[in-house]
XYZ file of C-alpha atoms in Angstrom:
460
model
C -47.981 7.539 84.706
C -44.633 7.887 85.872
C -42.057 5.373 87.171
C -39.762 6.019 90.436
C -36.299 5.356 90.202
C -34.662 2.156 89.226
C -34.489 -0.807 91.502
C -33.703 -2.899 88.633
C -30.644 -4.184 86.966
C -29.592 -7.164 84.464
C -27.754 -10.301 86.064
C -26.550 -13.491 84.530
C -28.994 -16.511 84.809
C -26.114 -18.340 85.809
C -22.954 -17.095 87.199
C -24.891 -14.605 88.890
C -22.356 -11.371 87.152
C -24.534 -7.932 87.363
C -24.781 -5.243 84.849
C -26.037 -1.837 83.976
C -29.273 -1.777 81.900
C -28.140 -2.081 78.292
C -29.788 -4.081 75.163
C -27.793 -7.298 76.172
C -28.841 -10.521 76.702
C -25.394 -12.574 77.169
C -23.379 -12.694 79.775
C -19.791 -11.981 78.322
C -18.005 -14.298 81.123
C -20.327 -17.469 80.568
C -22.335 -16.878 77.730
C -25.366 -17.791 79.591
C -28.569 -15.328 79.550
C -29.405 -12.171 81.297
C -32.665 -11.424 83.418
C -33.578 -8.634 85.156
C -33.293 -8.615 88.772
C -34.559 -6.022 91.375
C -33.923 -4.801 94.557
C -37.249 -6.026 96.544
C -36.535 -4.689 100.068
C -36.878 -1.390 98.055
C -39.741 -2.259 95.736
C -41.586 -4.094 99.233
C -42.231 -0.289 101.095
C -43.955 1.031 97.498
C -45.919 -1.535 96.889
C -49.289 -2.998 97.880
C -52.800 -4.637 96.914
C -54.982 -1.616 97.038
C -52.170 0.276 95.277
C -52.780 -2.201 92.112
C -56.498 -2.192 92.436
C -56.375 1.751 92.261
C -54.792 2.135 88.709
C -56.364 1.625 85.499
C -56.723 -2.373 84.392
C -53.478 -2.912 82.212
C -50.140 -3.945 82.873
C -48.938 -1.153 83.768
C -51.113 -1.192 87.778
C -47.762 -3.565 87.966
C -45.102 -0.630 87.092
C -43.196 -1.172 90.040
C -42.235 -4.884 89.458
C -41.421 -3.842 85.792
C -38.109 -2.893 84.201
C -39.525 0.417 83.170
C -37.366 3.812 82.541
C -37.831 6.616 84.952
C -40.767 9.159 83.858
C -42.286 5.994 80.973
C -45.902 6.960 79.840
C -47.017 4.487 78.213
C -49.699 4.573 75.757
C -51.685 1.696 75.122
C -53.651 -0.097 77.874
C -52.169 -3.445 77.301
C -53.375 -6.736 79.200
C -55.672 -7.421 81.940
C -57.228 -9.920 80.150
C -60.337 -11.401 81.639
C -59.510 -14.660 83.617
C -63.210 -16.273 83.547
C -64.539 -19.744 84.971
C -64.964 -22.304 82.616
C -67.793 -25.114 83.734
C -68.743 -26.147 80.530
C -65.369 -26.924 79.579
C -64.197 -28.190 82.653
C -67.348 -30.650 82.477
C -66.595 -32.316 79.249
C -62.337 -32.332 80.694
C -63.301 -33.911 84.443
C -62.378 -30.437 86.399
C -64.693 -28.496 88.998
C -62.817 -25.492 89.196
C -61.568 -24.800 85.582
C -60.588 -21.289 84.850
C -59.474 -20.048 81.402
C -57.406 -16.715 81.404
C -57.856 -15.558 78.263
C -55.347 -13.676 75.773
C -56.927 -13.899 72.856
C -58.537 -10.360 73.762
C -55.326 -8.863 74.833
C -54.723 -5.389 72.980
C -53.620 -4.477 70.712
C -52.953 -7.505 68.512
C -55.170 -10.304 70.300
C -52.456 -12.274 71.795
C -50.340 -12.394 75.048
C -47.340 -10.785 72.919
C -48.820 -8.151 73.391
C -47.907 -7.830 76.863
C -43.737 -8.609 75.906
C -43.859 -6.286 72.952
C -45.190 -3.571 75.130
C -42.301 -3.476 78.324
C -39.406 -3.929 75.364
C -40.410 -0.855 73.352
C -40.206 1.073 76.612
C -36.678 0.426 76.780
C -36.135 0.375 72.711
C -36.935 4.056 73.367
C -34.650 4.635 76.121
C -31.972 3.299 74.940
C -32.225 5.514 71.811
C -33.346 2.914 69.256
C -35.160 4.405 65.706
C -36.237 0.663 64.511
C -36.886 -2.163 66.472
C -36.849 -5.758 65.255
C -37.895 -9.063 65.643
C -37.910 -13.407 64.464
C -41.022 -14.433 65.096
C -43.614 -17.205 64.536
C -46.793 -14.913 64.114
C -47.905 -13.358 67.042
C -45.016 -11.073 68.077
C -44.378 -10.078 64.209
C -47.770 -8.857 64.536
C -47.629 -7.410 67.835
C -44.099 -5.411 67.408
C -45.682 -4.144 63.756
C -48.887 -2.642 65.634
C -46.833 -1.278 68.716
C -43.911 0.430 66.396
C -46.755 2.352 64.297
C -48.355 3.120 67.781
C -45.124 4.630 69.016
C -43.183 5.553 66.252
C -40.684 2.936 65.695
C -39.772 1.692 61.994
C -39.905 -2.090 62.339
C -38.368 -5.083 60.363
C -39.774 -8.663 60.955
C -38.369 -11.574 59.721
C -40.602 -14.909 59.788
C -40.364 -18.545 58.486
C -41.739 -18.476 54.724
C -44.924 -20.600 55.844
C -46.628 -18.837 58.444
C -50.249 -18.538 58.333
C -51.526 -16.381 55.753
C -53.349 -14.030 58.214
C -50.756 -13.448 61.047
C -48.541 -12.196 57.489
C -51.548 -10.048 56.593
C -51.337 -8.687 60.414
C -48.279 -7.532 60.441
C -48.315 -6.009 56.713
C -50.670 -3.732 57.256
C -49.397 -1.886 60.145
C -46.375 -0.755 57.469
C -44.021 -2.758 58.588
C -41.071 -4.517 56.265
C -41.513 -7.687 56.482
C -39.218 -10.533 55.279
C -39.841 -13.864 54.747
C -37.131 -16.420 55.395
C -36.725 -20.170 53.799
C -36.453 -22.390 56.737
C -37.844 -22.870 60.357
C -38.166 -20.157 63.277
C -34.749 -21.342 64.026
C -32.899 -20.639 60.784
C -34.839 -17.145 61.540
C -33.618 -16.959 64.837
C -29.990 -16.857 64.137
C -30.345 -15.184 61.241
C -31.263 -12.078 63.409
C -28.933 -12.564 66.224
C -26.361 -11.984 63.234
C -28.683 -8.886 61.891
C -28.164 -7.486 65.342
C -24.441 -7.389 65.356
C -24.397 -5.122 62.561
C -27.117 -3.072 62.655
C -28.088 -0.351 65.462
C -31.649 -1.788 65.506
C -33.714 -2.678 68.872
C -34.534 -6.691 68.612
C -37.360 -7.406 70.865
C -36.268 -11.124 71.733
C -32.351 -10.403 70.969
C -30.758 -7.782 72.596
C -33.791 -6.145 74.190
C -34.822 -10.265 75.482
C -34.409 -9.604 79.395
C -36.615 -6.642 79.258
C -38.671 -8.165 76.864
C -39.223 -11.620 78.857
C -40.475 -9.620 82.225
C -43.894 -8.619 80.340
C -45.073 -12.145 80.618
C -44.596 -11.807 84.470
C -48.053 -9.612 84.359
C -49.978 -12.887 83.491
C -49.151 -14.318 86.653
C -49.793 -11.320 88.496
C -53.487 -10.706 86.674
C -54.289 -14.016 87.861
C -53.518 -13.900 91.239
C -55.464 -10.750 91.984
C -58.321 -11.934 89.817
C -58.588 -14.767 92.054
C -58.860 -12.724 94.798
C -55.086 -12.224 95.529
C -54.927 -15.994 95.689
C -52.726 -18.370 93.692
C -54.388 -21.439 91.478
C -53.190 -25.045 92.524
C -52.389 -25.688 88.872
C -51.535 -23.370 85.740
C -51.279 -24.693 82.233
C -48.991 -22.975 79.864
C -48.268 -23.645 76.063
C -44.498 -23.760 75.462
C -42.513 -22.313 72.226
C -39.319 -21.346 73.399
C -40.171 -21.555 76.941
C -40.418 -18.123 78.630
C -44.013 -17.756 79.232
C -43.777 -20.391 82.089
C -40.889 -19.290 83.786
C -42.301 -15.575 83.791
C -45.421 -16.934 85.192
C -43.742 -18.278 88.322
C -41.287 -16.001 88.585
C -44.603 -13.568 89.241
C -46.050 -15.608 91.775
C -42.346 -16.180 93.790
C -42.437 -12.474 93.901
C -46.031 -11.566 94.977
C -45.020 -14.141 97.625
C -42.018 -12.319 98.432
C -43.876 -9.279 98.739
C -46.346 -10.569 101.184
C -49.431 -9.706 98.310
C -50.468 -13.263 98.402
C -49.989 -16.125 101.031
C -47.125 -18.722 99.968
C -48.660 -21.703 98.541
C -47.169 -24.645 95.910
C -48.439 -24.284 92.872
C -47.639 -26.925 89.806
C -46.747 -25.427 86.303
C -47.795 -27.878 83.430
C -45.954 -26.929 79.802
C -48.020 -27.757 76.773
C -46.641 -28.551 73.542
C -47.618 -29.908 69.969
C -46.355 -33.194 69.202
C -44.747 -32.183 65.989
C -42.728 -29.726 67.668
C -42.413 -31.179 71.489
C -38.577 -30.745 72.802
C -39.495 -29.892 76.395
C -42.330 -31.850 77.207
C -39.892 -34.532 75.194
C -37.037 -34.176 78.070
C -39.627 -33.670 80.862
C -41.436 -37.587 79.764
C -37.704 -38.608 79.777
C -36.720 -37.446 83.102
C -34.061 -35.487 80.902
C -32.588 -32.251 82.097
C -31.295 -31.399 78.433
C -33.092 -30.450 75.382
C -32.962 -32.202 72.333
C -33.499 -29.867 69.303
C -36.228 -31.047 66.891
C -37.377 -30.433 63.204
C -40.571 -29.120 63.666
C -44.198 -30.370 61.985
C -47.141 -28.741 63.233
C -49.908 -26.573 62.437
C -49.129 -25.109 65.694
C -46.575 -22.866 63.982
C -46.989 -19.748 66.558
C -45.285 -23.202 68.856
C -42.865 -24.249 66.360
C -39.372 -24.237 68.033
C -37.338 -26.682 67.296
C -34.598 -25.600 69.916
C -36.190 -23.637 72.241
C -34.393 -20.858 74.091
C -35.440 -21.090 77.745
C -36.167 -24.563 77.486
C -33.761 -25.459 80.376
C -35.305 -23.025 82.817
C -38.722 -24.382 81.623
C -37.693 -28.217 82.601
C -37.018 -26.949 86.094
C -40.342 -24.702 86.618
C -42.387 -27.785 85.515
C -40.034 -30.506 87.658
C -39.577 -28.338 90.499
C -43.030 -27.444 91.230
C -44.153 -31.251 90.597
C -46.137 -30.598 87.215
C -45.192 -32.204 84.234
C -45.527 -31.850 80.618
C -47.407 -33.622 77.489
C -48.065 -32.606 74.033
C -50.943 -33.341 71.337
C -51.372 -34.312 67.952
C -52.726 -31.905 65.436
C -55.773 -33.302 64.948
C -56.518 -32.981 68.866
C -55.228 -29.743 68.750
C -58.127 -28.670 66.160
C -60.853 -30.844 67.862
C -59.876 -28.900 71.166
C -60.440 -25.300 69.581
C -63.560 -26.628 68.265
C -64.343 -27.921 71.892
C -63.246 -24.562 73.863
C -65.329 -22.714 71.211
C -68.753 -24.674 71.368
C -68.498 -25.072 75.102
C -66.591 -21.350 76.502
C -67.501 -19.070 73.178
C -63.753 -18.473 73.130
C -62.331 -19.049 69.835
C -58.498 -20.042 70.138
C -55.608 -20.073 67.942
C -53.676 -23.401 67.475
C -51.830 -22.817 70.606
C -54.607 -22.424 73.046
C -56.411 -26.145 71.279
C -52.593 -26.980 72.698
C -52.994 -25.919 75.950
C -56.546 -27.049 76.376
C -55.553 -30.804 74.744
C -52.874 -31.326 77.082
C -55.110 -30.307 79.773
C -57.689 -32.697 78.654
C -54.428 -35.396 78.779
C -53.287 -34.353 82.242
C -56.981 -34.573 84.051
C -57.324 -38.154 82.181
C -53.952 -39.222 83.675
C -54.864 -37.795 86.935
C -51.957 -35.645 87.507
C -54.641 -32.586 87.714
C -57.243 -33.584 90.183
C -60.822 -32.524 89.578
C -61.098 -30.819 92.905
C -58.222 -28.085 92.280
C -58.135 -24.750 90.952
C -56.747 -24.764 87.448
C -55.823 -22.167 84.732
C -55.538 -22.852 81.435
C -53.496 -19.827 79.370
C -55.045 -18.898 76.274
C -52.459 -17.137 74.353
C -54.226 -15.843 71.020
C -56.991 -15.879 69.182
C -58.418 -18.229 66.493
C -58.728 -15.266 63.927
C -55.420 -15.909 63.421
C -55.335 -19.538 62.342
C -58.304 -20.239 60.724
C -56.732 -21.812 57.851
C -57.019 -25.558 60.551
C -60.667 -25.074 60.039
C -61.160 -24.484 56.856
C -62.110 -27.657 55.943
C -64.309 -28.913 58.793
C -67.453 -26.844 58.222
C -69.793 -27.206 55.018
C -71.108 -23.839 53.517
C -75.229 -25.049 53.021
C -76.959 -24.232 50.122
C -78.812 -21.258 50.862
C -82.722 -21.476 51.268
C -85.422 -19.442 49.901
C -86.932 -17.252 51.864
C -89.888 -18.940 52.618
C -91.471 -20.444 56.193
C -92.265 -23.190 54.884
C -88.771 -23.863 53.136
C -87.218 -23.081 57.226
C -89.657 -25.637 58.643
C -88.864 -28.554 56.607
C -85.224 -27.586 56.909
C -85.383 -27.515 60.735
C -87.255 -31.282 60.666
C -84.317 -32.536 58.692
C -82.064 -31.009 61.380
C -83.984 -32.781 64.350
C -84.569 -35.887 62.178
C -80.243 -36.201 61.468
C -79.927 -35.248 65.313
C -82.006 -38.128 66.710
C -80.055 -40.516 64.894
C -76.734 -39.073 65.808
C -78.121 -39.475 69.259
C -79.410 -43.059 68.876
C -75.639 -43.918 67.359
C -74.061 -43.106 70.548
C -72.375 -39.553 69.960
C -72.764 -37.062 72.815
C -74.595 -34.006 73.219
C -72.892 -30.725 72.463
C -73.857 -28.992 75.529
C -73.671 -30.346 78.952
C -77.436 -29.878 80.919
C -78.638 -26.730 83.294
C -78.333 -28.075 86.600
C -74.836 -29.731 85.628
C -73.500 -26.377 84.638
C -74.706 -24.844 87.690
C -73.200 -27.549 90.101
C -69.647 -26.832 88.184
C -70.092 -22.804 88.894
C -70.898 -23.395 92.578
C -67.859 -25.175 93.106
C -65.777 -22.009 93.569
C -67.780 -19.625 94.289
C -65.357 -16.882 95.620
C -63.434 -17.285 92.840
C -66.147 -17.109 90.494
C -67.302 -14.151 91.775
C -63.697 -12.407 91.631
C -63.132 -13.559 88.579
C -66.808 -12.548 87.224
C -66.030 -9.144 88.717
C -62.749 -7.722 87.014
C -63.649 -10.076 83.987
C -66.223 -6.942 83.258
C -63.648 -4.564 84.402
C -61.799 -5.504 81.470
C -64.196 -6.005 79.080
C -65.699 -2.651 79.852
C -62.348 -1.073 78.939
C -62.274 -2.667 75.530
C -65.245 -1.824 74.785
């Protein structure tokens, strides 16, 4: 693969200044952030639908709305996650036409970072940098560890000293150093905006952050051509430090733009954890600013306390008309267990996030049961088991014996008789209901079904 010339530069989220590509994220005038913008007229004449659908599922089918360096081959086939309907799910939540687009299979590192890590060590390379760098609260550490063996990068990655034991064990093993740092993703945070002053070292979500940021755009994207080049009515997002939403519509104003999909409102929902909740805090309180928080969650991969592109995140959700709630850590495990034992998708903490708040917005009506919604799945529950670990009872083993299984199974249909007769519900919604949910979008099921195994196949 090779990339045409630039149509991209960086310009300041605010005051609008424009600059050459360079690892910067400030504005020196206003201090406020950098993006990347591009010139569209150009980008408009290269681009089309059957141009995407011809290239290999990954990110890269997108190359031309990425910032990527002139001649990039990349070398991992990042993304394309499958975006698959979710009846059983949406039957216990109260929503006909549920779909779940699902990260927790993204490669390499089974989680959406993936996606980030990938378009910022395309640039980390261009501009000449030997290590690359990042704070993180799990996922990216593990990501930019993977990605830097992959393309030959030495990596340092700093974390907050009580991050889940395996997303530490995920990043150690790709060789990276790893350091460990008393205090929250915050203290970590500035910590490594100071490391990047003084050392010649590529920082993922520091001075590479514009470039970095654009490689959540390709969510947005995936999910409007696996629905058939058609946008949702509703997407539901969980929200750290705020980007992933504001990529996610920034894709979908652009595929507009670009006449790939017909202009239609769509309403961006942020998710949160309720021990860490600063923007869906300042969305319930019709606040425009962010109050910083301590946080205390087992969310940690959520846990920002003063999130970054929180601001920007308040006006996707306000702007669009969606809104924002948060959950409890105890709903947050209950709804893993729930997307697991109704979807076979095992989540991380974030995604029982995402899918509790959905649960909360359907109850409270402001996601109607007749619209097409997507709940984002960020990463996968291998990473957090540590929530379960005490809800499931290892059974004494039995002998191997028939009649040992038999009496074991009557005990089983004995204890669920009376958990019926007590009121609790089934764990599996019946036949006929399932089948009513699927045929309530069937064009989209059918897309969806269809590059669904597209993906798959490839990992595979």
């Amino acid at each position: 693969m090779s990339t045409s010339a630039r149509h991209y530069h960086l310009r300041c989220r605010e005051c609008g200044k424009t600059f050459e590509n360079q690892p910067r994220s400030i504005c020196e005038d206003c201090f406020s952030p950098l993006e990347v913008a591009y010139d569209y007229d150009a980008i408009k004449k290269q681009v089309s639908r059957e141009l995407f659908a011809s290239r290999a599922p990954n990110i890269w089918r997108y190359r031309e709305l990425l910032p990527l360096p002139a001649g990039y081959q990349p070398s991992l086939p990042v993304g394309y996650t499958p975006l698959v309907s979710a009846p059983h799910l949406g039957e216990k939540l109260g929503s006909r036409r549920l779909c779940i687009k699902n990260d927790a299979v993204c490669l390499p590192t089974l989680s959406f970072k993936d996606r980030v890590v990938a378009v910022a060590l395309a640039n980390a390379r261009s501009f000449g940098f030997e290590t690359v760098s990042c704070s993180s609260t799990g996922n990216l550490a593990n990501s930019v560890a993977a990605q830097a063996a992959r393309e030959g990068f030495k990596a340092w990655i700093f974390i907050p000293s009580d991050l889940e034991p395996a997303k530490i064990l995920g990043t150690q093993v790709f060789g990276a150093e790893l350091v460990r740092i008393s205090g929250s993703y915050d203290h970590v945070n500035r910590l490594c905006s100071q490391i990047a002053d003084e050392h010649p070292w590529g920082f993922v979500n520091v001075n590479l952050r514009p470039y970095y940021a654009e490689g959540s755009k390709t969510v947005g994207y995936e999910i409007a051509e696996q629905l058939g080049w058609r946008l949702p009515d509703n997407v539901v997002v969980p929200m750290a430090g705020g980007s992933l939403i504001t990529k996610i519509k920034k894709a979908f104003d652009e595929l507009i733009l670009l006449g790939l999909v017909d202009p239609k409102p769509v309403r961006f929902f942020g998710a949160q954890a309720t021990g860490c909740s600063p923007i869906s805090t300042a969305v319930k309180q019709y606040s425009k600013e962010i109050e910083p928080q301590r946080p205390k969650t087992i969310a940690r991969s959520l846990a920002i306390g003063n999130p970054a592109d929180g601001h920007y995140a308040i006006q996707a959700i306000t702007k669009s008309g969606g809104w924002s709630d948060d959950v409890s850590d105890e709903e947050v495990v209950r709804s893993i267990q729930l997307l697991a034992e109704t979807e076979g998708i095992f989540t991380e903490t974030a995604g029982g996030v995402t899918v509790g708040t959905a649960q909360k917005l359907i109850q409270h009506d402001r996601i109607l049961t007749e619209e097409t919604t997507v709940l984002c799945i960020t990463g996968n529950g291998l990473k957090t088991t540590d929530v379960l670990a005490e809800r499931y009872q290892v059974e004494q083993p039995l002998p191997a014996k028939l009649n040992e299984f038999e009496a074991y199974l009557a005990a089983k249909i004995d204890d669920a008789k009376i958990a019926a007769s007590s009121g609790h519900p089934s764990a599996r919604p019946a036949a006929d209901t399932i089948s009513a949910g699927t045929r309530a979008f069937p064009a989209a099921s059918a897309q969806i079904s269809s590059d669904a195994s597209r993906s798959l196949a490839l990992e595979a």
